[in-house]
Amino acid sequence: MNIIVNLLINFLPVLVISLIYCLKNKQIKWYMPIISILVGMFAVLPASFIQLLFPEVFFAKQTLLTLLFSSLVYIALVEEGCKTICLFLLPSKNLSITSFFALSFLVGYSFGSFENIVYIFKGMTNPILRMFTSCVIHAVCTGTAAFFVWFLRKKKFHLTLILTPIFVHGLYDFFAGFPGKFWLFSIIVIFYGIFQCSVFYQMFKNDEKIQ
């Protein structure tokens, strides 16, 4: 029973975000948030497969440098890479960049929510903390990567727009793995990621639609 309750709590934000999109954004049709949720779920599969194929033991020994390398490569690069590639599955024709960003943000949050399912079945009893930490960092990083995909579709390559989410995600995971006060630095990274994403959003929000 507790597992069912935790699963419902875990997906509540996804459903709320989807409802807000449909009510507030006329460009986003009712089926588009569903596609975003499914894309987020799908992106978990290749990321998990790669991480299973190359166990973390090959990337991380117990030193700060190798833990940072593991966070940036084994976790951030793999997961952000898979999510970014899957963003090409989203509809973009006749959508504004802000609508595409919104759908991509939902992809990231969906990814985090489905990732939480694994932890719930492994015995995690309080998914609420991850809803406001891990899921948020996934959403923010995928939202940032959305700008990379948007401009790539327009034959423009902005390396910063893909390196930023990898760096932010990796730094978050690095600090999130520490106990005690050092864990609080992961919260600072989340706010930095939100700030950086909002900067890109303000820079590009008036870009023209993809016809």
PDB file of C-alpha atoms in Angstrom:
ATOM      1  CA  MET A   1       0.000   0.000   0.000  1.00  0.00           C
ATOM      2  CA  ASN A   2       2.828   2.413   0.864  1.00  0.00           C
ATOM      3  CA  ILE A   3       4.421   1.756  -2.534  1.00  0.00           C
ATOM      4  CA  ILE A   4       1.184   2.709  -4.319  1.00  0.00           C
ATOM      5  CA  VAL A   5       0.868   5.918  -2.282  1.00  0.00           C
ATOM      6  CA  ASN A   6       4.491   6.837  -3.003  1.00  0.00           C
ATOM      7  CA  LEU A   7       3.985   6.206  -6.722  1.00  0.00           C
ATOM      8  CA  LEU A   8       0.912   8.458  -6.773  1.00  0.00           C
ATOM      9  CA  ILE A   9       2.764  11.202  -4.891  1.00  0.00           C
ATOM     10  CA  ASN A  10       5.713  10.808  -7.244  1.00  0.00           C
ATOM     11  CA  PHE A  11       3.648  11.483 -10.373  1.00  0.00           C
ATOM     12  CA  LEU A  12       1.392  14.179  -8.936  1.00  0.00           C
ATOM     13  CA  PRO A  13       3.645  17.088 -10.051  1.00  0.00           C
ATOM     14  CA  VAL A  14       3.803  15.646 -13.594  1.00  0.00           C
ATOM     15  CA  LEU A  15       0.012  15.603 -13.816  1.00  0.00           C
ATOM     16  CA  VAL A  16      -0.284  19.114 -12.360  1.00  0.00           C
ATOM     17  CA  ILE A  17       2.301  20.531 -14.782  1.00  0.00           C
ATOM     18  CA  SER A  18       0.533  18.849 -17.713  1.00  0.00           C
ATOM     19  CA  LEU A  19      -2.823  20.312 -16.689  1.00  0.00           C
ATOM     20  CA  ILE A  20      -1.353  23.817 -16.350  1.00  0.00           C
ATOM     21  CA  TYR A  21       0.211  23.563 -19.814  1.00  0.00           C
ATOM     22  CA  CYS A  22      -3.086  22.586 -21.395  1.00  0.00           C
ATOM     23  CA  LEU A  23      -5.005  25.353 -19.648  1.00  0.00           C
ATOM     24  CA  LYS A  24      -2.486  28.186 -20.017  1.00  0.00           C
ATOM     25  CA  ASN A  25      -0.744  27.572 -23.368  1.00  0.00           C
ATOM     26  CA  LYS A  26      -2.940  27.470 -26.463  1.00  0.00           C
ATOM     27  CA  GLN A  27      -0.092  26.107 -28.603  1.00  0.00           C
ATOM     28  CA  ILE A  28       0.206  23.004 -26.438  1.00  0.00           C
ATOM     29  CA  LYS A  29      -2.497  20.526 -27.402  1.00  0.00           C
ATOM     30  CA  TRP A  30      -3.861  18.000 -24.928  1.00  0.00           C
ATOM     31  CA  TYR A  31      -1.750  15.150 -26.313  1.00  0.00           C
ATOM     32  CA  MET A  32       1.591  16.983 -26.226  1.00  0.00           C
ATOM     33  CA  PRO A  33       2.180  16.671 -22.457  1.00  0.00           C
ATOM     34  CA  ILE A  34       1.382  12.959 -22.795  1.00  0.00           C
ATOM     35  CA  ILE A  35       4.070  12.670 -25.475  1.00  0.00           C
ATOM     36  CA  SER A  36       6.503  14.523 -23.198  1.00  0.00           C
ATOM     37  CA  ILE A  37       5.812  12.159 -20.303  1.00  0.00           C
ATOM     38  CA  LEU A  38       6.302   9.127 -22.550  1.00  0.00           C
ATOM     39  CA  VAL A  39       9.517  10.569 -24.006  1.00  0.00           C
ATOM     40  CA  GLY A  40      10.823  11.113 -20.467  1.00  0.00           C
ATOM     41  CA  MET A  41       9.974   7.520 -19.603  1.00  0.00           C
ATOM     42  CA  PHE A  42      11.602   6.256 -22.790  1.00  0.00           C
ATOM     43  CA  ALA A  43      14.813   8.210 -22.129  1.00  0.00           C
ATOM     44  CA  VAL A  44      15.297   6.309 -18.863  1.00  0.00           C
ATOM     45  CA  LEU A  45      15.749   3.050 -20.796  1.00  0.00           C
ATOM     46  CA  PRO A  46      18.915   3.830 -22.815  1.00  0.00           C
ATOM     47  CA  ALA A  47      20.428   5.745 -19.892  1.00  0.00           C
ATOM     48  CA  SER A  48      19.876   2.806 -17.548  1.00  0.00           C
ATOM     49  CA  PHE A  49      21.166   0.347 -20.151  1.00  0.00           C
ATOM     50  CA  ILE A  50      24.405   2.286 -20.641  1.00  0.00           C
ATOM     51  CA  GLN A  51      24.937   2.588 -16.896  1.00  0.00           C
ATOM     52  CA  LEU A  52      24.335  -1.139 -16.473  1.00  0.00           C
ATOM     53  CA  LEU A  53      26.642  -1.911 -19.387  1.00  0.00           C
ATOM     54  CA  PHE A  54      29.455   0.098 -17.829  1.00  0.00           C
ATOM     55  CA  PRO A  55      29.188  -0.320 -14.050  1.00  0.00           C
ATOM     56  CA  GLU A  56      30.170   2.691 -11.986  1.00  0.00           C
ATOM     57  CA  VAL A  57      33.090   0.756 -10.515  1.00  0.00           C
ATOM     58  CA  PHE A  58      34.969   1.390 -13.776  1.00  0.00           C
ATOM     59  CA  PHE A  59      34.515   5.142 -13.374  1.00  0.00           C
ATOM     60  CA  ALA A  60      34.790   5.801  -9.680  1.00  0.00           C
ATOM     61  CA  LYS A  61      37.312   5.031  -7.010  1.00  0.00           C
ATOM     62  CA  GLN A  62      36.896   6.635  -3.640  1.00  0.00           C
ATOM     63  CA  THR A  63      38.701   9.925  -4.251  1.00  0.00           C
ATOM     64  CA  LEU A  64      37.144  13.348  -4.750  1.00  0.00           C
ATOM     65  CA  LEU A  65      38.526  13.648  -8.281  1.00  0.00           C
ATOM     66  CA  THR A  66      37.222  10.289  -9.467  1.00  0.00           C
ATOM     67  CA  LEU A  67      33.864  10.854  -7.757  1.00  0.00           C
ATOM     68  CA  LEU A  68      33.557  14.152  -9.635  1.00  0.00           C
ATOM     69  CA  PHE A  69      34.526  12.423 -12.871  1.00  0.00           C
ATOM     70  CA  SER A  70      31.923   9.732 -12.206  1.00  0.00           C
ATOM     71  CA  SER A  71      29.237  12.345 -11.520  1.00  0.00           C
ATOM     72  CA  LEU A  72      30.039  14.255 -14.710  1.00  0.00           C
ATOM     73  CA  VAL A  73      30.515  11.292 -17.064  1.00  0.00           C
ATOM     74  CA  TYR A  74      28.823   8.183 -15.690  1.00  0.00           C
ATOM     75  CA  ILE A  75      25.709  10.043 -14.532  1.00  0.00           C
ATOM     76  CA  ALA A  76      25.397  13.514 -16.080  1.00  0.00           C
ATOM     77  CA  LEU A  77      26.821  12.923 -19.560  1.00  0.00           C
ATOM     78  CA  VAL A  78      24.895   9.674 -20.021  1.00  0.00           C
ATOM     79  CA  GLU A  79      21.563  10.898 -18.701  1.00  0.00           C
ATOM     80  CA  GLU A  80      21.642  14.360 -20.267  1.00  0.00           C
ATOM     81  CA  GLY A  81      22.851  12.873 -23.541  1.00  0.00           C
ATOM     82  CA  CYS A  82      19.982  10.380 -23.650  1.00  0.00           C
ATOM     83  CA  LYS A  83      17.399  13.006 -22.709  1.00  0.00           C
ATOM     84  CA  THR A  84      18.727  15.471 -25.282  1.00  0.00           C
ATOM     85  CA  ILE A  85      18.595  12.908 -28.086  1.00  0.00           C
ATOM     86  CA  CYS A  86      15.056  11.974 -27.063  1.00  0.00           C
ATOM     87  CA  LEU A  87      13.985  15.633 -27.270  1.00  0.00           C
ATOM     88  CA  PHE A  88      14.071  15.205 -31.051  1.00  0.00           C
ATOM     89  CA  LEU A  89      10.986  13.004 -30.602  1.00  0.00           C
ATOM     90  CA  LEU A  90       8.965  15.989 -29.379  1.00  0.00           C
ATOM     91  CA  PRO A  91       6.731  17.908 -31.781  1.00  0.00           C
ATOM     92  CA  SER A  92       8.210  21.304 -32.630  1.00  0.00           C
ATOM     93  CA  LYS A  93       6.546  22.410 -35.857  1.00  0.00           C
ATOM     94  CA  ASN A  94       4.667  25.690 -35.395  1.00  0.00           C
ATOM     95  CA  LEU A  95       5.556  25.792 -31.704  1.00  0.00           C
ATOM     96  CA  SER A  96       7.275  28.785 -30.149  1.00  0.00           C
ATOM     97  CA  ILE A  97      10.579  28.215 -28.404  1.00  0.00           C
ATOM     98  CA  THR A  98       8.869  28.813 -25.053  1.00  0.00           C
ATOM     99  CA  SER A  99       6.324  26.055 -25.755  1.00  0.00           C
ATOM    100  CA  PHE A 100       9.080  23.670 -26.812  1.00  0.00           C
ATOM    101  CA  PHE A 101      10.964  24.591 -23.636  1.00  0.00           C
ATOM    102  CA  ALA A 102       7.861  23.836 -21.556  1.00  0.00           C
ATOM    103  CA  LEU A 103       7.435  20.398 -23.126  1.00  0.00           C
ATOM    104  CA  SER A 104      11.140  19.656 -22.656  1.00  0.00           C
ATOM    105  CA  PHE A 105      10.946  20.733 -19.025  1.00  0.00           C
ATOM    106  CA  LEU A 106       8.171  18.158 -18.577  1.00  0.00           C
ATOM    107  CA  VAL A 107      10.345  15.501 -20.271  1.00  0.00           C
ATOM    108  CA  GLY A 108      13.041  16.117 -17.674  1.00  0.00           C
ATOM    109  CA  TYR A 109      10.635  16.013 -14.738  1.00  0.00           C
ATOM    110  CA  SER A 110       9.073  12.848 -16.151  1.00  0.00           C
ATOM    111  CA  PHE A 111      12.546  11.282 -16.446  1.00  0.00           C
ATOM    112  CA  GLY A 112      13.196  12.049 -12.789  1.00  0.00           C
ATOM    113  CA  SER A 113       9.814  10.677 -11.759  1.00  0.00           C
ATOM    114  CA  PHE A 114      10.305   7.389 -13.579  1.00  0.00           C
ATOM    115  CA  GLU A 115      13.814   7.170 -12.169  1.00  0.00           C
ATOM    116  CA  ASN A 116      12.273   7.522  -8.725  1.00  0.00           C
ATOM    117  CA  ILE A 117      10.189   4.404  -9.341  1.00  0.00           C
ATOM    118  CA  VAL A 118      13.397   2.369  -9.222  1.00  0.00           C
ATOM    119  CA  TYR A 119      14.296   3.892  -5.863  1.00  0.00           C
ATOM    120  CA  ILE A 120      10.778   3.355  -4.517  1.00  0.00           C
ATOM    121  CA  PHE A 121      10.949  -0.349  -5.318  1.00  0.00           C
ATOM    122  CA  LYS A 122      14.415  -0.437  -3.772  1.00  0.00           C
ATOM    123  CA  GLY A 123      12.867   0.719  -0.526  1.00  0.00           C
ATOM    124  CA  MET A 124      12.842   4.522  -0.665  1.00  0.00           C
ATOM    125  CA  THR A 125      10.018   5.573   1.652  1.00  0.00           C
ATOM    126  CA  ASN A 126      10.055   9.323   1.090  1.00  0.00           C
ATOM    127  CA  PRO A 127       9.988  10.315  -2.584  1.00  0.00           C
ATOM    128  CA  ILE A 128       8.958  13.874  -1.732  1.00  0.00           C
ATOM    129  CA  LEU A 129      12.561  15.023  -1.189  1.00  0.00           C
ATOM    130  CA  ARG A 130      13.602  13.770  -4.637  1.00  0.00           C
ATOM    131  CA  MET A 131      10.559  15.490  -6.159  1.00  0.00           C
ATOM    132  CA  PHE A 132      12.047  18.819  -5.120  1.00  0.00           C
ATOM    133  CA  THR A 133      15.696  17.965  -5.763  1.00  0.00           C
ATOM    134  CA  SER A 134      16.497  15.258  -8.317  1.00  0.00           C
ATOM    135  CA  CYS A 135      13.326  15.756 -10.395  1.00  0.00           C
ATOM    136  CA  VAL A 136      13.845  19.519 -10.437  1.00  0.00           C
ATOM    137  CA  ILE A 137      17.478  19.242 -11.563  1.00  0.00           C
ATOM    138  CA  HIS A 138      16.404  16.843 -14.332  1.00  0.00           C
ATOM    139  CA  ALA A 139      13.691  19.259 -15.455  1.00  0.00           C
ATOM    140  CA  VAL A 140      15.942  22.324 -15.383  1.00  0.00           C
ATOM    141  CA  CYS A 141      18.802  20.603 -17.203  1.00  0.00           C
ATOM    142  CA  THR A 142      16.489  19.208 -19.885  1.00  0.00           C
ATOM    143  CA  GLY A 143      14.899  22.625 -20.265  1.00  0.00           C
ATOM    144  CA  THR A 144      18.343  24.089 -20.912  1.00  0.00           C
ATOM    145  CA  ALA A 145      19.163  21.311 -23.379  1.00  0.00           C
ATOM    146  CA  ALA A 146      15.926  22.161 -25.191  1.00  0.00           C
ATOM    147  CA  PHE A 147      17.550  25.340 -26.478  1.00  0.00           C
ATOM    148  CA  PHE A 148      20.446  23.282 -27.844  1.00  0.00           C
ATOM    149  CA  VAL A 149      18.020  21.005 -29.723  1.00  0.00           C
ATOM    150  CA  TRP A 150      15.938  23.960 -30.918  1.00  0.00           C
ATOM    151  CA  PHE A 151      18.886  25.717 -32.533  1.00  0.00           C
ATOM    152  CA  LEU A 152      20.375  22.471 -33.823  1.00  0.00           C
ATOM    153  CA  ARG A 153      17.146  21.923 -35.753  1.00  0.00           C
ATOM    154  CA  LYS A 154      17.754  25.351 -37.268  1.00  0.00           C
ATOM    155  CA  LYS A 155      21.311  24.364 -38.252  1.00  0.00           C
ATOM    156  CA  LYS A 156      22.887  26.359 -35.427  1.00  0.00           C
ATOM    157  CA  PHE A 157      25.302  24.724 -33.005  1.00  0.00           C
ATOM    158  CA  HIS A 158      25.654  26.187 -29.504  1.00  0.00           C
ATOM    159  CA  LEU A 159      27.983  23.933 -27.486  1.00  0.00           C
ATOM    160  CA  THR A 160      27.392  25.896 -24.276  1.00  0.00           C
ATOM    161  CA  LEU A 161      23.720  24.904 -24.304  1.00  0.00           C
ATOM    162  CA  ILE A 162      24.581  21.220 -23.919  1.00  0.00           C
ATOM    163  CA  LEU A 163      27.696  21.537 -21.764  1.00  0.00           C
ATOM    164  CA  THR A 164      25.828  23.626 -19.173  1.00  0.00           C
ATOM    165  CA  PRO A 165      23.217  20.985 -18.239  1.00  0.00           C
ATOM    166  CA  ILE A 166      25.903  18.278 -18.120  1.00  0.00           C
ATOM    167  CA  PHE A 167      28.033  20.406 -15.794  1.00  0.00           C
ATOM    168  CA  VAL A 168      25.089  21.414 -13.552  1.00  0.00           C
ATOM    169  CA  HIS A 169      23.750  17.861 -13.324  1.00  0.00           C
ATOM    170  CA  GLY A 170      27.186  16.433 -12.615  1.00  0.00           C
ATOM    171  CA  LEU A 171      27.920  18.988  -9.931  1.00  0.00           C
ATOM    172  CA  TYR A 172      24.537  18.323  -8.314  1.00  0.00           C
ATOM    173  CA  ASP A 173      25.146  14.566  -8.188  1.00  0.00           C
ATOM    174  CA  PHE A 174      28.643  15.102  -6.828  1.00  0.00           C
ATOM    175  CA  PHE A 175      27.393  17.039  -3.794  1.00  0.00           C
ATOM    176  CA  ALA A 176      24.178  15.008  -3.412  1.00  0.00           C
ATOM    177  CA  GLY A 177      26.306  11.948  -2.685  1.00  0.00           C
ATOM    178  CA  PHE A 178      27.803  13.499   0.450  1.00  0.00           C
ATOM    179  CA  PRO A 179      26.195  13.260   3.890  1.00  0.00           C
ATOM    180  CA  GLY A 180      25.675  16.098   6.307  1.00  0.00           C
ATOM    181  CA  LYS A 181      26.379  19.724   5.523  1.00  0.00           C
ATOM    182  CA  PHE A 182      28.146  19.047   2.227  1.00  0.00           C
ATOM    183  CA  TRP A 183      24.815  17.781   0.843  1.00  0.00           C
ATOM    184  CA  LEU A 184      23.467  21.325   1.134  1.00  0.00           C
ATOM    185  CA  PHE A 185      25.759  22.369  -1.699  1.00  0.00           C
ATOM    186  CA  SER A 186      23.554  20.280  -4.010  1.00  0.00           C
ATOM    187  CA  ILE A 187      20.676  22.648  -3.181  1.00  0.00           C
ATOM    188  CA  ILE A 188      22.866  25.600  -4.146  1.00  0.00           C
ATOM    189  CA  VAL A 189      23.598  23.863  -7.450  1.00  0.00           C
ATOM    190  CA  ILE A 190      19.847  23.445  -8.073  1.00  0.00           C
ATOM    191  CA  PHE A 191      19.308  27.188  -7.643  1.00  0.00           C
ATOM    192  CA  TYR A 192      22.294  27.891  -9.877  1.00  0.00           C
ATOM    193  CA  GLY A 193      20.802  25.590 -12.524  1.00  0.00           C
ATOM    194  CA  ILE A 194      17.461  27.400 -12.289  1.00  0.00           C
ATOM    195  CA  PHE A 195      19.219  30.748 -12.604  1.00  0.00           C
ATOM    196  CA  GLN A 196      21.289  29.649 -15.604  1.00  0.00           C
ATOM    197  CA  CYS A 197      18.242  28.148 -17.309  1.00  0.00           C
ATOM    198  CA  SER A 198      16.260  31.346 -16.770  1.00  0.00           C
ATOM    199  CA  VAL A 199      19.108  33.385 -18.288  1.00  0.00           C
ATOM    200  CA  PHE A 200      18.998  31.275 -21.463  1.00  0.00           C
ATOM    201  CA  TYR A 201      15.203  31.487 -21.463  1.00  0.00           C
ATOM    202  CA  GLN A 202      15.287  35.283 -21.387  1.00  0.00           C
ATOM    203  CA  MET A 203      17.934  35.332 -24.124  1.00  0.00           C
ATOM    204  CA  PHE A 204      16.038  33.088 -26.550  1.00  0.00           C
ATOM    205  CA  LYS A 205      12.339  33.422 -25.707  1.00  0.00           C
ATOM    206  CA  ASN A 206      11.625  35.618 -28.734  1.00  0.00           C
ATOM    207  CA  ASP A 207      13.277  33.337 -31.284  1.00  0.00           C
ATOM    208  CA  GLU A 208      11.148  32.515 -34.304  1.00  0.00           C
ATOM    209  CA  LYS A 209       9.128  29.333 -34.684  1.00  0.00           C
ATOM    210  CA  ILE A 210      10.315  26.303 -36.610  1.00  0.00           C
ATOM    211  CA  GLN A 211       8.041  26.182 -39.647  1.00  0.00           C
TER     212      GLN A 211
END
